[in-house]
């Protein structure tokens, strides 16, 4: 396998070797380089024998002596040096299968690539990894991985993923455990599928791999209104969410008593469905599942309060409107009350989600069309604060394709996007806007 080199860093080893754009990397120390995982692993060594192919098809070898981990300075056509591997599962709860037609194309991409799990923390099922690739995970010590387990019962997992190889999860996790390749886990909790005794078994199985199995998040299934022809699923009831929390917390308490950390955590959304108060900040340990929405609200609140202590009240009152998903709105309104003694007043508008359906209540899935239908004509000349995660990363565009400037024009006001994940950053920007 050959990889096209698209650039060479200035003053790098590759530049000293005379490597140029258009050359191809063929092998390192006689080993084929499949992708960036192989490249990073093999190129860290101090002594290398690298085979290149020039742009006219000639090959040459270069001997390299360098410091351990010193980079070669090669840049490639693709970040992974390979295509992203797509998911072949047909999970009954897959959110992408519930997308409407008029969303960004990028939101319809299904990946299940273990390399993105290792590099970026994406969750994978391990069902789309054949035996050869799994051995490469072992060989390259590619951890920690982030594994979507959902159920350790073989038949339940096959049913949930509609994949005949999904029943191999326990042998695969056992192998990772034996090789000391760390992993974190998640469960998407679906009523009458993987709750109750199935959930109990799954938690106990994953605890058996502790501490190589580092943490577990349990999140409620998310359902849009676009489920025609899909597996019949429903949302968790308040009682079902409460029962799941009780079970999770019982195991968490046992783990904390024995090992000093909780291991298993329920997402913020699960507590909101159950109408339960969120756990205290300290109960989330080092927030190992923050990307799964586990402890996100408490973390924001704690950072918000800490940053606020260093601020002084404004001379004149200022008033803002803000928006939030229905589920987080009461919590955010309570947090923002602390600003009133600083002469800052923020009114929180919960946005009902018509685009995906009103069962979708999280803030990050709010579209511009629903902001318009919920608050147009109601905010006067006040500026509107919105959570940054409503828009595409590094682009001011919402899930329905509307830009921030288009929304500002429609609402007749200016919009300020603030971090929903970092309370200190939120406060610092808020107080700098005068």
Coordinates of C-alpha atoms in Angstrom, one line a residue:
X1 CA 0.0 0.0 0.0
X2 CA 1.4 3.4 -1.1
X3 CA 0.5 6.8 0.3
X4 CA 0.7 10.0 -1.6
X5 CA 2.8 12.7 0.1
X6 CA 1.2 16.1 -0.3
X7 CA 3.7 18.2 1.7
X8 CA 6.9 18.2 3.6
X9 CA 7.5 20.3 6.7
X10 CA 10.3 22.9 6.5
X11 CA 13.6 21.8 8.2
X12 CA 12.2 18.3 8.8
X13 CA 13.9 15.0 8.4
X14 CA 11.9 14.4 5.3
X15 CA 13.2 17.6 3.8
X16 CA 16.7 16.6 4.6
X17 CA 16.1 13.3 2.8
X18 CA 15.0 15.2 -0.3
X19 CA 11.4 13.9 -0.2
X20 CA 9.0 16.1 -2.2
X21 CA 5.3 16.5 -2.7
X22 CA 4.1 13.9 -5.2
X23 CA 6.3 11.1 -3.8
X24 CA 4.8 8.1 -2.1
X25 CA 5.5 6.4 1.1
X26 CA 5.8 2.6 0.5
X27 CA 7.0 1.0 3.8
X28 CA 8.8 1.6 7.1
X29 CA 11.3 -1.0 8.3
X30 CA 9.9 -3.5 5.8
X31 CA 6.3 -3.2 7.1
X32 CA 3.4 -2.1 5.1
X33 CA 1.8 1.1 6.3
X34 CA -1.9 0.6 6.2
X35 CA -2.9 4.0 7.7
X36 CA -2.0 6.7 10.1
X37 CA -2.1 4.3 13.0
X38 CA 0.7 2.2 11.4
X39 CA 2.6 5.3 10.3
X40 CA 2.6 6.9 13.8
X41 CA 3.5 3.6 15.5
X42 CA 6.3 2.7 13.1
X43 CA 7.8 6.2 12.6
X44 CA 8.4 6.8 16.3
X45 CA 11.4 4.4 16.4
X46 CA 14.9 5.8 16.5
X47 CA 16.3 3.8 13.6
X48 CA 14.2 3.6 10.4
X49 CA 14.6 2.2 6.9
X50 CA 12.0 4.0 4.8
X51 CA 11.1 3.1 1.2
X52 CA 9.8 5.9 -1.1
X53 CA 8.6 6.1 -4.6
X54 CA 9.4 9.2 -6.6
X55 CA 6.8 11.0 -8.8
X56 CA 8.3 9.2 -11.9
X57 CA 7.8 5.7 -10.3
X58 CA 11.4 5.0 -9.1
X59 CA 11.9 3.6 -5.6
X60 CA 14.6 4.5 -3.1
X61 CA 15.4 3.6 0.5
X62 CA 16.5 6.1 3.2
X63 CA 18.1 5.2 6.5
X64 CA 17.2 7.5 9.3
X65 CA 18.6 7.9 12.8
X66 CA 16.5 10.2 15.0
X67 CA 15.2 10.9 18.5
X68 CA 12.4 8.7 19.7
X69 CA 9.0 10.1 18.7
X70 CA 10.7 12.8 16.6
X71 CA 8.4 13.4 13.6
X72 CA 9.5 12.8 10.0
X73 CA 7.6 15.8 8.7
X74 CA 5.5 14.1 6.1
X75 CA 2.0 15.3 5.2
X76 CA -0.5 13.0 3.4
X77 CA -3.5 13.4 1.2
X78 CA -5.9 12.1 3.9
X79 CA -5.7 12.5 7.7
X80 CA -6.2 8.8 8.3
X81 CA -4.1 8.0 5.2
X82 CA -7.2 5.8 4.3
X83 CA -10.9 6.2 3.8
X84 CA -13.3 6.3 6.8
X85 CA -14.9 2.9 7.4
X86 CA -18.6 3.0 7.4
X87 CA -21.0 1.2 9.7
X88 CA -22.8 -1.9 8.4
X89 CA -25.1 -2.2 11.4
X90 CA -28.8 -1.5 11.3
X91 CA -29.1 -0.5 15.0
X92 CA -32.8 -0.2 15.9
X93 CA -32.1 3.1 17.7
X94 CA -29.7 4.6 15.2
X95 CA -30.2 8.4 15.2
X96 CA -28.9 8.8 11.7
X97 CA -31.7 6.6 10.3
X98 CA -34.1 9.0 11.9
X99 CA -32.8 12.1 10.1
X100 CA -35.1 14.1 7.8
X101 CA -34.0 14.6 4.2
X102 CA -33.2 18.3 4.5
X103 CA -30.2 18.1 6.8
X104 CA -26.6 18.5 6.0
X105 CA -25.1 15.5 4.2
X106 CA -22.4 15.2 6.9
X107 CA -25.1 14.4 9.4
X108 CA -26.1 11.3 7.4
X109 CA -22.6 9.7 7.5
X110 CA -22.4 6.5 9.5
X111 CA -18.9 5.7 10.6
X112 CA -17.8 2.8 12.8
X113 CA -14.0 3.3 12.5
X114 CA -11.9 2.1 15.4
X115 CA -9.1 4.5 14.4
X116 CA -11.4 7.4 15.0
X117 CA -12.2 5.9 18.3
X118 CA -8.5 5.7 19.2
X119 CA -7.7 9.2 17.9
X120 CA -10.8 11.2 18.6
X121 CA -12.9 9.3 21.1
X122 CA -15.7 8.3 18.7
X123 CA -17.8 5.4 19.9
X124 CA -17.6 2.2 17.9
X125 CA -19.4 -1.2 18.1
X126 CA -16.5 -3.5 17.2
X127 CA -18.9 -5.4 14.9
X128 CA -17.4 -3.8 11.8
X129 CA -13.9 -4.9 12.6
X130 CA -12.8 -8.3 11.1
X131 CA -10.4 -10.6 12.9
X132 CA -7.4 -9.3 11.0
X133 CA -8.1 -5.7 11.9
X134 CA -8.9 -6.6 15.5
X135 CA -5.4 -8.2 15.7
X136 CA -4.0 -4.9 14.4
X137 CA -5.7 -3.1 17.3
X138 CA -4.0 -5.5 19.6
X139 CA -0.6 -5.2 17.9
X140 CA -0.6 -1.4 17.9
X141 CA -1.9 -1.2 21.5
X142 CA -4.6 1.2 20.2
X143 CA -6.2 2.3 23.4
X144 CA -8.2 3.7 25.0
X145 CA -11.0 2.8 22.8
X146 CA -14.6 3.9 23.2
X147 CA -17.1 1.0 22.8
X148 CA -20.8 1.1 22.2
X149 CA -21.8 -2.0 24.1
X150 CA -25.6 -1.6 24.7
X151 CA -25.9 -5.2 25.9
X152 CA -23.6 -8.1 26.7
X153 CA -26.3 -10.7 26.2
X154 CA -25.4 -12.1 22.8
X155 CA -28.9 -12.4 21.4
X156 CA -30.1 -9.0 22.7
X157 CA -27.1 -7.3 21.2
X158 CA -27.6 -9.0 17.8
X159 CA -31.3 -8.0 17.9
X160 CA -30.4 -4.4 18.7
X161 CA -27.7 -4.0 16.1
X162 CA -29.2 -6.3 13.4
X163 CA -25.7 -7.7 12.9
X164 CA -25.0 -11.4 13.3
X165 CA -21.5 -10.7 14.5
X166 CA -22.7 -8.5 17.3
X167 CA -22.7 -11.4 19.8
X168 CA -18.9 -11.5 19.9
X169 CA -18.7 -8.4 22.2
X170 CA -17.6 -10.3 25.4
X171 CA -14.8 -12.3 23.8
X172 CA -13.6 -9.1 22.1
X173 CA -13.6 -7.1 25.4
X174 CA -12.0 -10.0 27.2
X175 CA -9.1 -9.9 24.7
X176 CA -8.7 -6.1 25.2
X177 CA -8.7 -6.8 29.0
X178 CA -6.1 -9.6 28.6
X179 CA -3.9 -7.3 26.5
X180 CA -4.4 -4.3 28.9
X181 CA -5.9 -2.1 26.2
X182 CA -8.1 0.3 28.0
X183 CA -11.6 1.1 26.9
X184 CA -14.7 3.1 27.9
X185 CA -18.2 2.0 27.3
X186 CA -21.7 3.3 26.6
X187 CA -25.2 1.9 26.7
X188 CA -28.1 3.5 24.8
X189 CA -31.0 2.4 27.0
X190 CA -34.1 1.3 25.1
X191 CA -37.2 0.3 27.1
X192 CA -38.1 -3.4 26.9
X193 CA -34.9 -4.2 25.0
X194 CA -31.8 -3.7 27.2
X195 CA -33.2 -2.4 30.5
X196 CA -34.0 -4.4 33.6
X197 CA -32.1 -7.6 34.0
X198 CA -30.3 -7.1 30.7
X199 CA -28.9 -3.8 32.0
X200 CA -28.0 -5.4 35.3
X201 CA -26.0 -8.2 33.5
X202 CA -24.3 -5.7 31.2
X203 CA -23.1 -3.5 34.0
X204 CA -21.8 -6.5 35.9
X205 CA -20.1 -7.9 32.9
X206 CA -18.3 -4.5 32.2
X207 CA -17.4 -4.1 35.9
X208 CA -15.6 -7.6 35.6
X209 CA -13.1 -5.9 33.2
X210 CA -12.3 -3.1 35.6
X211 CA -9.9 -1.2 35.6
X212 CA -9.1 -1.9 32.0
X213 CA -12.8 -1.1 31.4
X214 CA -12.5 2.5 32.7
X215 CA -16.0 3.9 32.7
X216 CA -19.6 3.3 31.6
X217 CA -22.2 5.9 30.5
X218 CA -25.9 5.0 30.3
X219 CA -27.9 7.4 28.0
X220 CA -31.6 7.2 27.1
X221 CA -32.6 6.4 23.5
X222 CA -33.3 9.5 21.4
X223 CA -36.2 9.3 19.0
X224 CA -37.2 11.7 16.3
X225 CA -40.6 11.9 14.5
X226 CA -38.9 10.3 11.4
X227 CA -39.3 6.6 12.3
X228 CA -41.6 5.4 9.6
X229 CA -40.8 1.8 8.8
X230 CA -38.2 1.5 11.6
X231 CA -38.2 -0.8 14.6
X232 CA -41.0 0.1 17.0
X233 CA -39.4 2.0 19.9
X234 CA -40.6 4.4 22.5
X235 CA -39.0 6.8 24.9
X236 CA -38.3 5.9 28.5
X237 CA -41.0 6.8 31.0
X238 CA -40.3 8.7 34.1
X239 CA -40.6 5.5 36.2
X240 CA -38.3 3.5 33.9
X241 CA -35.6 6.2 34.0
X242 CA -35.8 6.3 37.8
X243 CA -35.5 2.5 38.0
X244 CA -32.4 2.6 35.7
X245 CA -30.8 5.4 37.8
X246 CA -31.4 3.5 41.0
X247 CA -29.6 0.5 39.5
X248 CA -26.7 2.5 38.1
X249 CA -26.2 4.4 41.4
X250 CA -26.2 1.1 43.4
X251 CA -23.3 -0.2 41.3
X252 CA -21.7 3.2 41.4
X253 CA -21.8 3.3 45.2
X254 CA -20.3 -0.2 45.4
X255 CA -17.4 0.7 43.0
X256 CA -16.8 4.0 44.9
X257 CA -16.6 2.1 48.2
X258 CA -14.2 -0.5 46.9
X259 CA -12.1 1.4 44.3
X260 CA -12.7 5.1 45.1
X261 CA -14.5 6.0 41.8
X262 CA -18.0 5.4 40.5
X263 CA -17.3 3.7 37.1
X264 CA -21.0 3.7 36.0
X265 CA -22.8 7.0 35.4
X266 CA -26.3 8.0 34.2
X267 CA -26.4 10.8 31.7
X268 CA -27.9 14.2 32.6
X269 CA -30.8 13.5 30.3
X270 CA -31.7 10.3 32.2
X271 CA -32.0 12.3 35.4
X272 CA -34.1 15.0 33.7
X273 CA -36.5 12.3 32.3
X274 CA -36.8 10.8 35.8
X275 CA -37.3 14.3 37.3
X276 CA -34.4 13.7 39.7
X277 CA -31.9 16.2 40.9
X278 CA -28.6 15.8 39.3
X279 CA -25.8 14.3 41.4
X280 CA -23.3 16.7 43.1
X281 CA -20.3 17.8 41.1
X282 CA -18.0 15.5 43.1
X283 CA -19.9 12.4 42.1
X284 CA -18.7 12.6 38.6
X285 CA -15.0 11.9 39.5
X286 CA -12.9 13.3 36.7
X287 CA -15.8 13.4 34.3
X288 CA -14.7 10.5 32.1
X289 CA -18.0 10.5 30.1
X290 CA -18.5 14.2 29.6
X291 CA -18.9 13.8 25.8
X292 CA -21.9 11.6 26.5
X293 CA -23.6 14.3 28.4
X294 CA -22.6 12.8 31.8
X295 CA -22.1 15.6 34.3
X296 CA -22.1 18.3 31.6
X297 CA -24.6 20.6 33.5
X298 CA -22.9 20.2 36.8
X299 CA -19.5 20.9 35.3
X300 CA -20.8 24.1 33.6
X301 CA -22.5 25.2 36.8
X302 CA -19.3 24.7 38.9
X303 CA -17.1 26.6 36.4
X304 CA -19.7 29.3 36.1
X305 CA -19.8 29.9 39.8
X306 CA -16.1 29.8 40.2
X307 CA -15.5 32.4 37.4
X308 CA -18.3 34.6 38.7
X309 CA -16.5 35.1 42.1
X310 CA -13.8 37.2 40.4
X311 CA -16.3 39.6 38.7
X312 CA -17.8 42.9 39.9
X313 CA -21.4 44.0 39.4
X314 CA -22.1 46.1 36.3
X315 CA -22.8 49.8 36.9
X316 CA -26.0 49.5 34.8
X317 CA -28.3 46.5 34.3
X318 CA -28.2 44.6 31.0
X319 CA -30.9 42.3 29.7
X320 CA -30.5 39.3 27.4
X321 CA -32.7 36.7 25.9
X322 CA -31.4 33.1 25.6
X323 CA -32.5 29.8 24.3
X324 CA -32.1 26.2 25.5
X325 CA -33.5 22.8 24.8
X326 CA -36.6 22.0 26.8
X327 CA -34.8 19.5 29.1
X328 CA -32.0 21.8 30.2
X329 CA -33.9 25.1 30.3
X330 CA -35.0 24.9 34.0
X331 CA -31.5 24.1 35.1
X332 CA -30.0 26.9 33.1
X333 CA -32.5 29.4 34.3
X334 CA -31.6 28.6 37.9
X335 CA -27.9 29.0 37.1
X336 CA -28.5 32.4 35.4
X337 CA -30.3 33.7 38.5
X338 CA -26.9 34.1 40.1
X339 CA -26.1 36.8 37.6
X340 CA -28.9 39.1 38.8
X341 CA -26.8 40.4 41.7
X342 CA -24.2 41.4 39.1
X343 CA -26.8 43.4 37.2
X344 CA -27.1 40.9 34.4
X345 CA -30.5 39.4 33.6
X346 CA -30.9 36.5 31.2
X347 CA -34.3 35.2 30.3
X348 CA -34.3 31.5 29.2
X349 CA -36.6 30.5 26.4
X350 CA -37.1 26.7 26.1
X351 CA -37.4 25.8 22.4
X352 CA -39.8 23.0 21.4
X353 CA -38.3 21.0 18.6
X354 CA -40.7 20.6 15.7
X355 CA -37.9 19.9 13.2
X356 CA -37.0 16.5 14.8
X357 CA -40.1 16.1 16.9
X358 CA -40.9 17.2 20.4
X359 CA -39.4 14.0 22.0
X360 CA -36.0 15.5 21.1
X361 CA -35.4 18.0 23.9
X362 CA -31.6 18.4 23.9
X363 CA -30.1 21.8 23.2
X364 CA -27.6 20.7 20.5
X365 CA -30.3 19.5 18.2
X366 CA -32.2 22.8 18.0
X367 CA -32.6 24.2 14.5
X368 CA -33.0 27.8 13.4
X369 CA -36.6 27.2 12.1
X370 CA -37.7 26.2 15.6
X371 CA -35.9 29.2 17.2
X372 CA -37.9 31.4 14.7
X373 CA -41.2 29.7 15.4
X374 CA -40.8 29.8 19.2
X375 CA -39.5 33.4 19.8
X376 CA -39.9 35.6 16.8
X377 CA -41.5 38.8 17.9
X378 CA -41.1 38.0 21.6
X379 CA -37.6 39.3 22.4
X380 CA -37.8 43.0 21.4
X381 CA -34.5 44.7 20.9
X382 CA -32.6 42.5 23.4
X383 CA -29.6 40.5 22.1
X384 CA -30.0 36.8 21.9
X385 CA -27.5 34.4 23.6
X386 CA -27.3 31.0 22.0
X387 CA -25.2 27.9 22.9
X388 CA -22.4 27.5 20.4
X389 CA -23.1 23.7 19.9
X390 CA -26.3 24.5 18.0
X391 CA -24.1 25.3 15.0
X392 CA -21.6 23.4 12.9
X393 CA -18.1 23.4 14.4
X394 CA -16.2 26.3 13.1
X395 CA -19.1 27.4 10.9
X396 CA -22.1 29.6 11.8
X397 CA -24.7 27.4 10.3
X398 CA -27.5 25.5 12.0
X399 CA -28.6 21.9 11.4
X400 CA -31.3 23.0 9.0
X401 CA -28.8 24.9 6.9
X402 CA -29.7 28.4 8.1
X403 CA -26.8 30.7 8.9
X404 CA -26.4 32.9 12.0
X405 CA -26.7 36.0 9.9
X406 CA -29.9 34.8 8.2
X407 CA -31.4 34.0 11.7
X408 CA -30.4 37.5 12.9
X409 CA -32.1 39.1 10.0
X410 CA -35.3 37.0 10.6
X411 CA -35.4 37.8 14.3
X412 CA -34.3 41.4 13.9
X413 CA -31.7 41.2 16.6
X414 CA -28.0 40.4 17.0
X415 CA -27.0 36.9 18.2
X416 CA -24.0 36.0 20.5
X417 CA -22.9 32.4 20.6
X418 CA -21.4 31.3 23.9
X419 CA -19.9 28.0 25.1
X420 CA -22.4 25.6 26.6
X421 CA -19.7 23.4 27.9
X422 CA -17.3 25.7 29.7
X423 CA -18.8 27.9 32.4
X424 CA -15.6 29.9 32.9
X425 CA -15.4 30.8 29.2
X426 CA -19.1 31.7 29.2
X427 CA -18.7 34.1 32.1
X428 CA -15.5 35.7 30.8
X429 CA -17.1 36.4 27.4
X430 CA -20.3 37.6 29.0
X431 CA -18.5 40.2 31.1
X432 CA -16.3 41.3 28.2
X433 CA -19.3 42.3 26.0
X434 CA -19.8 45.7 27.5

